[in-house]
Structure formats: structure tokens, C-alpha cells
Short mmCIF file of C-alpha atoms and ligand atoms in Angstrom, two decimals:
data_model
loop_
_atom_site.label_atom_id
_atom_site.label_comp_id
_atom_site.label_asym_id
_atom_site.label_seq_id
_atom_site.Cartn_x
_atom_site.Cartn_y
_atom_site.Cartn_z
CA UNK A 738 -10.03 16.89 -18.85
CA UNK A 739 -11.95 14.09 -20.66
CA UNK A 740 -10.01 11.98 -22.74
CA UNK A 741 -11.73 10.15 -25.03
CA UNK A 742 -9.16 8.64 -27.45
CA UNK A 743 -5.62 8.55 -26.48
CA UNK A 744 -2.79 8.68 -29.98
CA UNK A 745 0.30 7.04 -30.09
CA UNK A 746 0.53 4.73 -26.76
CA UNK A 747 3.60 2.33 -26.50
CA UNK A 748 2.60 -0.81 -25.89
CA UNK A 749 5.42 -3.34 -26.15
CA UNK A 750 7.67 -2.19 -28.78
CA UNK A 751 4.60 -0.91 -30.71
CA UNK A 752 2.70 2.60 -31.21
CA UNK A 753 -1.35 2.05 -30.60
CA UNK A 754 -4.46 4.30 -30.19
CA UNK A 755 -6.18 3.60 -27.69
CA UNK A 756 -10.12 4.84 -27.67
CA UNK A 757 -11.42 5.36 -24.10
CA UNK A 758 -15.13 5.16 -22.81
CA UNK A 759 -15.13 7.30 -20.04
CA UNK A 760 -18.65 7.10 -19.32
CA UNK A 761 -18.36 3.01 -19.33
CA UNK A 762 -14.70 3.72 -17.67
CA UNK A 763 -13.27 0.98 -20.02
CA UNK A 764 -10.67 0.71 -22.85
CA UNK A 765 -13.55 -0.02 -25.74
CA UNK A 766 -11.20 0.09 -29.02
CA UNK A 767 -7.20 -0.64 -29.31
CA UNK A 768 -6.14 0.28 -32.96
CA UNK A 769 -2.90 0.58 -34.67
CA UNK A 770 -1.12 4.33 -34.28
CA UNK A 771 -2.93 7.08 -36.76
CA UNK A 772 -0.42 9.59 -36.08
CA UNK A 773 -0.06 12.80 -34.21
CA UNK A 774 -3.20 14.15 -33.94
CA UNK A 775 -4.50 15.94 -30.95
CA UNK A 776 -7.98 18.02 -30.29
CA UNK A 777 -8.13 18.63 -26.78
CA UNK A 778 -12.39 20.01 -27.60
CA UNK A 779 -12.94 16.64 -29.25
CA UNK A 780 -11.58 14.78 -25.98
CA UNK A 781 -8.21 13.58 -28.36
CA UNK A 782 -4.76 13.89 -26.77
CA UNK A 783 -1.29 12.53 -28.24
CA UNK A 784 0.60 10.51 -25.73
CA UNK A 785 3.44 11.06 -28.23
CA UNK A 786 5.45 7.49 -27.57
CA UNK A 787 4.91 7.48 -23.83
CA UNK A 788 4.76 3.71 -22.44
CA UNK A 789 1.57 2.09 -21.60
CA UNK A 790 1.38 0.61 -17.96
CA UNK A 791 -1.02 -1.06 -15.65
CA UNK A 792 -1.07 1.34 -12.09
CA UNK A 793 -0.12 0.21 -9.03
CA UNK A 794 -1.84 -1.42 -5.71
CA UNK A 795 0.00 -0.08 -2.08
CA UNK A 796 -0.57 -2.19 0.50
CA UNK A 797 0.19 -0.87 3.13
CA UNK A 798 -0.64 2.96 3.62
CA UNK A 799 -1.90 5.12 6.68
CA UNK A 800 -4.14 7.83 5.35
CA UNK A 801 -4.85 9.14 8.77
CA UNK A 802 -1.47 9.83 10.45
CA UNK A 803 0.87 11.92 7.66
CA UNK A 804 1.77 15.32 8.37
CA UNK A 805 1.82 16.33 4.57
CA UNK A 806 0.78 19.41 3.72
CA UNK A 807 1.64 20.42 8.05
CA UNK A 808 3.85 22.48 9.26
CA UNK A 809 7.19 20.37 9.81
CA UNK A 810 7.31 18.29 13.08
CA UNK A 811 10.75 18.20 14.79
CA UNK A 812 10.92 13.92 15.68
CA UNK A 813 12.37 12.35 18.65
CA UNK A 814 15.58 9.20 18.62
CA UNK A 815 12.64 5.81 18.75
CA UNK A 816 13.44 4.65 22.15
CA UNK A 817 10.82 2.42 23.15
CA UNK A 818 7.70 0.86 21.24
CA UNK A 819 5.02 2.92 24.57
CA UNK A 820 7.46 6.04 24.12
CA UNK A 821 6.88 6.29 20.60
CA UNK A 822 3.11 5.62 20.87
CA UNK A 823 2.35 7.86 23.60
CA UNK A 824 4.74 10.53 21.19
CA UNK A 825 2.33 10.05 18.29
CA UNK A 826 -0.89 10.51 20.54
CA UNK A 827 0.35 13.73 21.89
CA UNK A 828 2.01 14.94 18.05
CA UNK A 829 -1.60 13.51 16.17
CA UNK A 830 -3.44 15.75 18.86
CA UNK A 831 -2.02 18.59 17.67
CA UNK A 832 -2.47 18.63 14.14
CA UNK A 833 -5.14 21.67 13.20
CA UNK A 834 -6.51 19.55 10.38
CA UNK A 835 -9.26 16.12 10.56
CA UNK A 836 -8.18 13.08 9.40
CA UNK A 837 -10.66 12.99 6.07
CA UNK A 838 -8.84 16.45 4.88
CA UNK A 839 -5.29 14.08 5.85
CA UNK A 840 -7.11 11.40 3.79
CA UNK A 841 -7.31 13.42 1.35
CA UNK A 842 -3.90 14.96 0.72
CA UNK A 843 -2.50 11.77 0.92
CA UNK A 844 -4.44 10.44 -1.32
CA UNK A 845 -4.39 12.88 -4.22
CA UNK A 846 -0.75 12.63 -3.71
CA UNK A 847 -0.86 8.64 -4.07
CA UNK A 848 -3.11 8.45 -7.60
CA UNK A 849 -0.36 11.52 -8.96
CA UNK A 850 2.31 8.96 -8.83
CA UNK A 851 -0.21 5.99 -10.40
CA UNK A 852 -1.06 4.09 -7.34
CA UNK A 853 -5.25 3.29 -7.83
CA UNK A 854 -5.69 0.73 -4.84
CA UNK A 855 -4.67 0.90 -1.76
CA UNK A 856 -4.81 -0.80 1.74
CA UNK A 857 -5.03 1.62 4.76
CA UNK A 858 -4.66 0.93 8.35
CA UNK A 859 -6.98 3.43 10.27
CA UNK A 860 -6.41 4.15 14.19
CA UNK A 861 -8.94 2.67 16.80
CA UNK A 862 -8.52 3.04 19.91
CA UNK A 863 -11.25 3.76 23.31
CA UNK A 864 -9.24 7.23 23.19
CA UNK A 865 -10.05 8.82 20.04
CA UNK A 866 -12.34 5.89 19.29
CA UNK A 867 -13.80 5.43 15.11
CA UNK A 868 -13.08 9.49 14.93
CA UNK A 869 -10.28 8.48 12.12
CA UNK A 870 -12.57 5.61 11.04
CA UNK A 871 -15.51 7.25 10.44
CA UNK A 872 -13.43 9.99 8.68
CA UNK A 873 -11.78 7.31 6.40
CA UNK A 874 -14.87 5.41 5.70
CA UNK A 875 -16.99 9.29 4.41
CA UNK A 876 -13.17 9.72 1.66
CA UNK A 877 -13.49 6.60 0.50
CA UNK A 878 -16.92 6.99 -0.66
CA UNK A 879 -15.85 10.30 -2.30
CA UNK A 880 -12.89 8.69 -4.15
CA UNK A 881 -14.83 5.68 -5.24
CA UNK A 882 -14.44 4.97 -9.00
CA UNK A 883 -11.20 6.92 -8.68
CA UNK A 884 -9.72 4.89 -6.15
CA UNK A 885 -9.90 1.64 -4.29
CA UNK A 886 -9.69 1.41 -0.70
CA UNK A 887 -9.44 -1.23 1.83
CA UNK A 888 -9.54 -0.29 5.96
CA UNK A 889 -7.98 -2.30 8.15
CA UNK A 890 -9.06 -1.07 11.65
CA UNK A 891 -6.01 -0.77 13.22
CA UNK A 892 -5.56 -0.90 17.31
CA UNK A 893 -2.16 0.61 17.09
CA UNK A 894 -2.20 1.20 20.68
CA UNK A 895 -2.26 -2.57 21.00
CA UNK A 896 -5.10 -4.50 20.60
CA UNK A 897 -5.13 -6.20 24.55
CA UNK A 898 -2.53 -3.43 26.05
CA UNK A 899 -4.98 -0.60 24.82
CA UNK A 900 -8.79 -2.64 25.67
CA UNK A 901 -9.52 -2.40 22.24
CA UNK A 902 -11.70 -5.53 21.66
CA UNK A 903 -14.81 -3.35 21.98
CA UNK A 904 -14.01 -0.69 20.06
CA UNK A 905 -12.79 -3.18 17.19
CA UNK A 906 -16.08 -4.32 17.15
CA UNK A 907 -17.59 -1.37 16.64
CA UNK A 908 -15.32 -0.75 13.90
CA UNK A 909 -15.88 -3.76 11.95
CA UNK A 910 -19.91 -2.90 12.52
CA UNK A 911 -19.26 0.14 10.77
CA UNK A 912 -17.31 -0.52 8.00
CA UNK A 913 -14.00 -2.20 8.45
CA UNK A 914 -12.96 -4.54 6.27
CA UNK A 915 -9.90 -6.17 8.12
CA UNK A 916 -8.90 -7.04 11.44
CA UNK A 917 -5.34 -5.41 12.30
CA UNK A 918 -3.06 -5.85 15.32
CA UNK A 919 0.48 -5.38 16.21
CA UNK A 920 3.74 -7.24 18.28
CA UNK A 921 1.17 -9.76 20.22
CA UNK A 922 4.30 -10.42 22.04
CA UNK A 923 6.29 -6.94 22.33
CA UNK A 924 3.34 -4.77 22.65
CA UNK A 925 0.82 -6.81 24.08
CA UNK A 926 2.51 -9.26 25.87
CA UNK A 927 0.33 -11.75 25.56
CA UNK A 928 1.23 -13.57 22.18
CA UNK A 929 -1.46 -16.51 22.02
CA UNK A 930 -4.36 -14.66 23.54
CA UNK A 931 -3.28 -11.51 21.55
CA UNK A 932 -3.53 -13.37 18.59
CA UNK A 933 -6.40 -15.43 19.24
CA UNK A 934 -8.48 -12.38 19.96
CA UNK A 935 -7.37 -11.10 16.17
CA UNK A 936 -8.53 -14.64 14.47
CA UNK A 937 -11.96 -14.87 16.91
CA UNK A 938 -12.78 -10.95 15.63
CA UNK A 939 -11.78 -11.99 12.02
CA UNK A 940 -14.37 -14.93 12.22
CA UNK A 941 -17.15 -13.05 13.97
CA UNK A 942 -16.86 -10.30 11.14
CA UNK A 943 -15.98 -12.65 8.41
CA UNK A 944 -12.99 -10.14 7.74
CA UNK A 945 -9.32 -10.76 6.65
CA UNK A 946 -6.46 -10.11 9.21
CA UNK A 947 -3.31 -8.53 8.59
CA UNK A 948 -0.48 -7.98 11.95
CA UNK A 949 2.10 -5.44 12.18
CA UNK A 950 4.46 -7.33 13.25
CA UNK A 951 7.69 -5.47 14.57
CA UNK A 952 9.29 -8.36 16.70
CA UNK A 953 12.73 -9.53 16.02
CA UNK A 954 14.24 -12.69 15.84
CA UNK A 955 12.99 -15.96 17.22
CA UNK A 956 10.34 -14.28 18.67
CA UNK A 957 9.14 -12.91 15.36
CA UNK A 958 9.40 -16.01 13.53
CA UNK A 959 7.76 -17.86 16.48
CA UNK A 960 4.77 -15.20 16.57
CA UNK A 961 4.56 -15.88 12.41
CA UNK A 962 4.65 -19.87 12.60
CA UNK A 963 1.17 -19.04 15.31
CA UNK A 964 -0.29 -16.91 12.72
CA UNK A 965 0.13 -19.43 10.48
CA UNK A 966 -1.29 -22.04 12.28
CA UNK A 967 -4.58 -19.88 13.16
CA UNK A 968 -4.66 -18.92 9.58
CA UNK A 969 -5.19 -22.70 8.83
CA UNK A 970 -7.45 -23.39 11.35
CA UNK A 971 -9.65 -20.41 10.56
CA UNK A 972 -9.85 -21.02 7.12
CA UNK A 973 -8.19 -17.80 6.06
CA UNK A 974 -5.76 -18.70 3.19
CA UNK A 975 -5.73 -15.66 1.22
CA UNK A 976 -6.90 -13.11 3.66
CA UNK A 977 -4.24 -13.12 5.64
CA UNK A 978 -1.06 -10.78 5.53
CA UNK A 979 2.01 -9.95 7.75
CA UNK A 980 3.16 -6.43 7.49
CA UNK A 981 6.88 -5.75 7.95
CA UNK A 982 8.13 -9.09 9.17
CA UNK A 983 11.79 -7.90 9.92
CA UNK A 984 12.20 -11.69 12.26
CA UNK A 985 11.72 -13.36 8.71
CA UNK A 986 15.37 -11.20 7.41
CA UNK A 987 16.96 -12.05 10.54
CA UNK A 988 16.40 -15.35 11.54
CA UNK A 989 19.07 -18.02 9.26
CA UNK A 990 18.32 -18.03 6.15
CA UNK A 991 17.50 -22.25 6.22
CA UNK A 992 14.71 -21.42 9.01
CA UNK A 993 13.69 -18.45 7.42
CA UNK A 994 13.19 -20.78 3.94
CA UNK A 995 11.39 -23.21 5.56
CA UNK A 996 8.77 -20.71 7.28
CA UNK A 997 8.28 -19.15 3.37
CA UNK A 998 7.46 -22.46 2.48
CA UNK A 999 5.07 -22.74 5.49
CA UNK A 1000 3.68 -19.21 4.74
CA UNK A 1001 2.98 -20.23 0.78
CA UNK A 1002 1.34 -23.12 2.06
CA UNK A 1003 -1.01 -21.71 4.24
CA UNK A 1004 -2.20 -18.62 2.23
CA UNK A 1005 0.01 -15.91 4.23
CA UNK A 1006 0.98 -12.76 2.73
CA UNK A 1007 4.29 -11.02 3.71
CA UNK A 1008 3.92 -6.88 3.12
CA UNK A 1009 6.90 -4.81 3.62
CA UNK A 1010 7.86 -1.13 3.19
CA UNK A 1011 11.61 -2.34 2.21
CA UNK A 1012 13.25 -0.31 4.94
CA UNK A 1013 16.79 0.28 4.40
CA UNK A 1014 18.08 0.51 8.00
CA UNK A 1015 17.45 -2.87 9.55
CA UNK A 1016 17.33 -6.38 7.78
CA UNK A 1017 13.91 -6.99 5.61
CA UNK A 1018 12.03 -10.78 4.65
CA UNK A 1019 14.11 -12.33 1.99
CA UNK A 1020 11.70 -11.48 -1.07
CA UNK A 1021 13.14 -13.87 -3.60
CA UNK A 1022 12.97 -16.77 -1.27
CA UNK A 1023 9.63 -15.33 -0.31
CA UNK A 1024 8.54 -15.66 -3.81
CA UNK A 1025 10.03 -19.25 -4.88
CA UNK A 1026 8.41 -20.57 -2.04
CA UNK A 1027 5.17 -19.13 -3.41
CA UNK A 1028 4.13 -16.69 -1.23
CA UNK A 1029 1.96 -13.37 -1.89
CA UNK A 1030 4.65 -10.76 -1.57
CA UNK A 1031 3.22 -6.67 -1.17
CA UNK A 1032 4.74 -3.66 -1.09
CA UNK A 1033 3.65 -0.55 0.76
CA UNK A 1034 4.92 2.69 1.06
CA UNK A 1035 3.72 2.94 5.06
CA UNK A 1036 5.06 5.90 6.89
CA UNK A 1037 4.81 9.33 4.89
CA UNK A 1038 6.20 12.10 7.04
CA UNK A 1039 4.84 10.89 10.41
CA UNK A 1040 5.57 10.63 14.06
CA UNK A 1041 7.83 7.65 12.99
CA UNK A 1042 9.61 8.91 10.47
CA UNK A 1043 10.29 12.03 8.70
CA UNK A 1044 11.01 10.31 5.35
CA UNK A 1045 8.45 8.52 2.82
CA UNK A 1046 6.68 10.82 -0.16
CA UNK A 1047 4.16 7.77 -1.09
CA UNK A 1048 6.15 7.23 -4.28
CA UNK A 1049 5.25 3.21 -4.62
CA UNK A 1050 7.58 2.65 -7.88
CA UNK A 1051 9.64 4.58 -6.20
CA UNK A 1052 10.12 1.93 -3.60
CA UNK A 1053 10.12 -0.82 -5.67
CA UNK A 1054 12.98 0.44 -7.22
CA UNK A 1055 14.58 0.76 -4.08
CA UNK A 1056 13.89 -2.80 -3.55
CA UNK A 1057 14.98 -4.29 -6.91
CA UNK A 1058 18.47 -2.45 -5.87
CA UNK A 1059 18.15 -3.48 -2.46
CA UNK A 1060 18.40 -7.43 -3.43
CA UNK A 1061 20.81 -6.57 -6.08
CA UNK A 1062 17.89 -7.35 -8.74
CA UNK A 1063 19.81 -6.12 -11.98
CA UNK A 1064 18.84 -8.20 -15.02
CA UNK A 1065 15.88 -7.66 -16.95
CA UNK A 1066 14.17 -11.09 -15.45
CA UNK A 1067 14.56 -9.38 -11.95
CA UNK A 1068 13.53 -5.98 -12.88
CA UNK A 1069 10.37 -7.61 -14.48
CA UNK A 1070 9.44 -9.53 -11.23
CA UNK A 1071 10.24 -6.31 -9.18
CA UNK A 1072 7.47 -4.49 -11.03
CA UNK A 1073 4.59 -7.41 -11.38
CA UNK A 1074 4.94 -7.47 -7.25
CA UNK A 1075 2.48 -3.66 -7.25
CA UNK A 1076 1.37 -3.70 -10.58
CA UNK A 1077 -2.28 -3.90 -10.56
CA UNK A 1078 -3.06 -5.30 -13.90
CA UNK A 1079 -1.55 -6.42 -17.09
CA UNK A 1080 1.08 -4.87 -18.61
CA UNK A 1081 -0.82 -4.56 -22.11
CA UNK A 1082 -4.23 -3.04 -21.82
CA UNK A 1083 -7.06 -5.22 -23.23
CA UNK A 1084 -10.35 -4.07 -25.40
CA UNK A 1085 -13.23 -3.99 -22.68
CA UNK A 1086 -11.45 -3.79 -19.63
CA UNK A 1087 -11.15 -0.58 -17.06
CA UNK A 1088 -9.13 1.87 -18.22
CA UNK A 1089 -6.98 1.67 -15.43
CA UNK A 1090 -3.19 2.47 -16.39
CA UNK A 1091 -0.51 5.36 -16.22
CA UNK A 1092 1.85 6.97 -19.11
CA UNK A 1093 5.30 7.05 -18.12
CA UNK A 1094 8.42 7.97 -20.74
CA UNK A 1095 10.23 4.61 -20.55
CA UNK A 1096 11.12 2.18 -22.77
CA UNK A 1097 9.73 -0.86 -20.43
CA UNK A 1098 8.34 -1.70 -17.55
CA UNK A 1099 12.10 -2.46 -16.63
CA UNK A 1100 13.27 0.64 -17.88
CA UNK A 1101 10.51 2.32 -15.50
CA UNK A 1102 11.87 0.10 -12.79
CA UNK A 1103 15.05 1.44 -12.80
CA UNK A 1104 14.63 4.77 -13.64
CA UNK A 1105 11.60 5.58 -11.57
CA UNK A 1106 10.60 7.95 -14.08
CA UNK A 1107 7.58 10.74 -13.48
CA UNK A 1108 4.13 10.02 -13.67
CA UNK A 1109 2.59 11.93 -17.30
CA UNK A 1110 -0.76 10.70 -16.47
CA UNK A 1111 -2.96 8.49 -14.49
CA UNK A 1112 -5.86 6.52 -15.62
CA UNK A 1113 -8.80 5.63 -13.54
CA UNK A 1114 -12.01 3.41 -14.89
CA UNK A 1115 -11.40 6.13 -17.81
CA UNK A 1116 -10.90 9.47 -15.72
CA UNK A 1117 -7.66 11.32 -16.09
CA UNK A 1118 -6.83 11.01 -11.85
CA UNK A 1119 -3.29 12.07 -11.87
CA UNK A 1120 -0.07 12.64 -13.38
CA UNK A 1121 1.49 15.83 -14.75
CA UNK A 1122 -1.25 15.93 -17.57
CA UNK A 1123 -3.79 16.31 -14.05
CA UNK A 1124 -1.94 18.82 -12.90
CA UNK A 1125 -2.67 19.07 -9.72
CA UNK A 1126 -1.96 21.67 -6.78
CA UNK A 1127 0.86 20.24 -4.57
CA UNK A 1128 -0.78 20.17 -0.65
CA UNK A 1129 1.35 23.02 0.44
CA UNK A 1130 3.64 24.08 3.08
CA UNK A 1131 6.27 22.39 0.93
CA UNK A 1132 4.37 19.45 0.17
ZN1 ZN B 2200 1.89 0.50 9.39
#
């Protein structure tokens, strides 16, 4: 469907037409609301009220390891961090399908509910080596102008434990755009050389960084004051991110205020999937201390968890109810934390944005309310209005 001019668009407390380039992929014209007109040949469609706002950036996705669209996969209790990886090997080994078709189905399912940028972690290990990566790397160039897509090579396995300095290498070589790691302490076992061999591949590759970091405690927070400290010395401010951070929601809330502050100083990003069954980074200390907070929808139906649909304001919701965010102030903040632009669209700019029937972004917030339609650099992507086959087997 190409869309061409847009009627009736709520922006604010306000009805606009908006007129769309889609060849440019830009908003070119915003002009108070005609009326009701709609002639689908002519590329016109009435949004009929529905709100105007910007679409969302997840930040921390796994394209290659869902089981959407898969027959189900009974799980097993999490008993221990090698149990659980050497569970995944053996479940990911099965699946019938490659990880670009994965790639796929997740992310047609991810621009449906308005989410246009994404970070992915991508497996690499001396096992199945840049299979996933290579697979990744081929989608993104078929989603390009739809969707944006960083890679974060990703030694899940564990980036000394698994010998995957090498291999990391080779990723980076062929496209990576991030250096990942996880628990230099729990799973590797080696904290400071763990982590040093993250910062020296980050500098060789001029590439950001960004640690799953499952430790608890002390030993968390100790393992994110180090990150810190080679963030500085590396000159990363700003490319640097800490996915999950669970240490920073258990630690005392003093120390735990006092790293935020260290964290906004030194240009380190906290992501979290706002899990609901084990303590989470204090966001609004996070964010008073002035630190980049992300959220990211993570597991979708995977060998970690049989939960997750990829539903980003979705789990922003869930996080503005989490921290007992209630007042329109809190809602607001909630939503600027994935929105991926402003929440007015602007004469010129991509015509990036999704149609929801809310009153408000705050409204949306707490209603989490389905996506009509979702805008791409001009190109209706997803929504209802896309309409869109569901990946099957139950979706
Ligand atoms: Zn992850």
C-alpha cells in the first residue's frame, strides 16, 4: 500500500494532514485537517483521529535464537549458567529452520508492533562459528530502509571459557558492529582478563562494547565499576552499554546511587528487559544520575524462557507499573526511554512514526494499545493497516 497523504492525524490535541513522500521517505507537508477523505488509488487514507507517534528503538533483541513460528519447545528449571548453555546448543541444533528465515519472523513481528531500530546480539562461537552472523548480516541488508539494525557479535558461550577471541575477530572483519561478552566473572572466570580482552577487541575494531552481565551482588557491581573504568580509559563514553545489570537492583540503594552517578559520568549505558522475577537497576535513580537508560525486549520464546512476544511498549508499560510510575510526568518519561524520535512529526524529516488509538503518548503508555500502522522512511512496514500473515504454528 503506498500512502501518499495521510487525513486526520492527532498530533497533540490537534487533527493534521500529513502529506508523505514515499519516494524521498520523508514527511514533506504538515497541514491543518481537510476532513474525511480517503482514495486508497490516489495513495490517500483517513487515519480518522488516530494519535501520531514517533516508533520505537529495542535494544536489546536476539534475532537468531526465537523459536517463533516452531513447533513449541518443552523448557527445563535454569539450574546452572553451562547447563543452560549446553541446553540451548543442543535445542538451537534442532530447529529445521536457518537463522536469516528466524531473522526474519522476528523481525516482521518487531516493525508490526512499531519498533524500527533495533540492537541484536548474534551467536559466535568456534562451534557454529559466523553461521548466525553471516545469516544476520545478508537480513539486514534486505530490511534496510525498513529497519535499522545493529550486531553485536555475541560469544554467548563465553568469550575466554568458549576460545572465542579468534572467532570475534573474524566477526568484527565481517561486519560486526559491537563487541559483546557475558559474566567475565561467573562465566568466564576470569573478570579482568575477560574484560580486558572485550575493551582490546573494541579498540582494534574501533567498535562499541556492550556485556551481558548476569552477576549478582557485589560481584556485579564490582565487575560494572571495571567496566567503567576501561570505558574511561578507552575512550568509549557513549559506546558503551550494560545489558541486564540485576547487581545494580540488589546492591543498597546508597552504593547502587553512587555507581549511577559513576556510570553517567563515564558514558555507560544500563539496558534491561525489566524482568519481573528477580530485582532490576533502579531506573529513576538511573536516570537522575544521568545515565542512558534502554529497554529491550531480549528473550522471545527461547531456550531461556518461554515468555516474551517482542511487544517493546508492551514492556515499557510493564516497567512504568513496575516502579509504580503513575502520574502523567512518569508515564511521559516511561515512553521517551524507546521512543525513537519526537513525539510531533516535523516537515522534512523521515517519515518514521506509528498510529495508535490513544489520546497521548501517556494514554498509549498505559494502555498498550494495538499498533494501526507503522511508518518507515515513508513505507507502510506494519501495523494492522499492513496486515500481515502471523508466522504460524500459533505465532
Ligand atoms: Zn541477551
Amino acid at each position: 500500500m503506498r500512502i501518499s497523504r495521510l487525513n486526520r492525524v492527532r498530533v497533540g490535541e490537534r487533527l493534521f494532514d500529513l502529506i508523505l513522500d514515499p519516494d524521498a521517505g520523508t514527511v514533506s507537508l504538515i497541514v491543518p485537517a481537510g476532513g474525511a477523505k480517503e482514495n486508497m488509488q490516489a495513495g490517500i487514507k483517513d487515519a480518522g483521529g488516530l494519535l501520531y507517534l514517533p516508533t520505537l528503538k529495542d535494544r536489546h533483541t536476539h534475532l537468531d535464537k526465537h523459536f517463533l513460528g516452531e513447533p513449541w519447545k518443552p523448557l527445563q528449571p535454569f539450574v546452572t549458567l553451562p547447563g543452560q548453555l549446553a541446553f540451548e546448543q543442543t535445542l538451537l541444533a534442532s530447529l529445521p529452520t536457518t537463522a536469516a528465515e528466524r531473522a526474519r519472523r522476528l523481525l516482521d513481528v518487531l516493525l508490526d508492533q512499531g519498533t524500527t531500530k533495533i540492537r541484536t546480539h548474534v551467536d559466535v562461537d568456534p562451534r557454529i562459528g559466523l553461521s548466525h552472523l553471516e545469516d544476520v548480516l545478508a537480513v539486514r541488508e534486505q530490511y534496510r530502509g525498513r529497519m535499522e539494525i545493529e550486531i553485536v557479535a555475541f560469544p554467548q558461550q563465553g568469550l575466554l571459557r568458549s576460545e572465542s577471541v579468534a572467532i570475534m575477530k573474524r566477526a568484527l572483519r565481517a561486519g560486526a558492529d559491537l563487541v559483546g561478552g557475558v559474566d567475565p566473572a561467573g562465566l568466564d572466570r576470569q573478570l579482568e582478563r575477560s574484560l580486558e580482552a572485550m575493551f582490546e577487541l573494541s579498540a582494534e575494531f574501533d567498535a562499541g562494547v556492550d556485556l551481558h552481565l548476569h552477576d549478582p551482588g557485589h560481584l556485579g557491581a564490582y565487575t560494572i565499576e571495571r567496566f567503567a573504568d576501561l570505558t574511561a580509559e578507552a575512550g568509549k563514553a557513549g559506546r558503551a552499554s550494560v545489558s541486564h545489570a540485576y547487581c545494580l537492583g540488589q546492591i543498597p540503594p546508597e552504593q547502587s546511587r553512587e555507581l549511577a552517578r559513576r556510570l553517567g559520568d563515564e558514558g555507560v549505558a544500563i539496558v534491561t528487559s525489566v524482568p519481573i522475577d528477580r530485582p532490576m537497576p533502579r531506573v529513576g535513580e538511573l536516570l537522575a544520575e544521568g545515565v542512558d537508560v534502554g529497554i529491550g525486549t531480549d528473550n522471545v520464546r527461547d531456550a531461556w524462557s518461554p515468555f516474551g512476544n517482542g511487544d517493546l511498549l508492551a514492556r515499557t508499560s510493564r516497567l512504568a507499573e513496575r516502579f509504580g510510575w503513575v502520574t502523567d510526568d512518569d508515564l511521559l518519561k516511561a515512553f521517551a526511554l524507546p521512543a525513537d524520535g519526537p513525539l510531533e512529526p516535523v516537515e522534512g524529516a523521515p517519515a518514521t512514526f506509528m498510529l495508535v488509538d490513544s489520546q497521548h503518548p501517556m494514554h498509549a503508555v498505559a494502555s498498550v494499545p494495538a499498533r494501526e500502522a507503522v511508518f518507515s522512511r515513508g513505507q507502510l512496514v506494519g501495523g494492522r493497516w499492513a496486515g500481515r500473515e502471523k508466522p504460524g504454528v500459533g505465532g
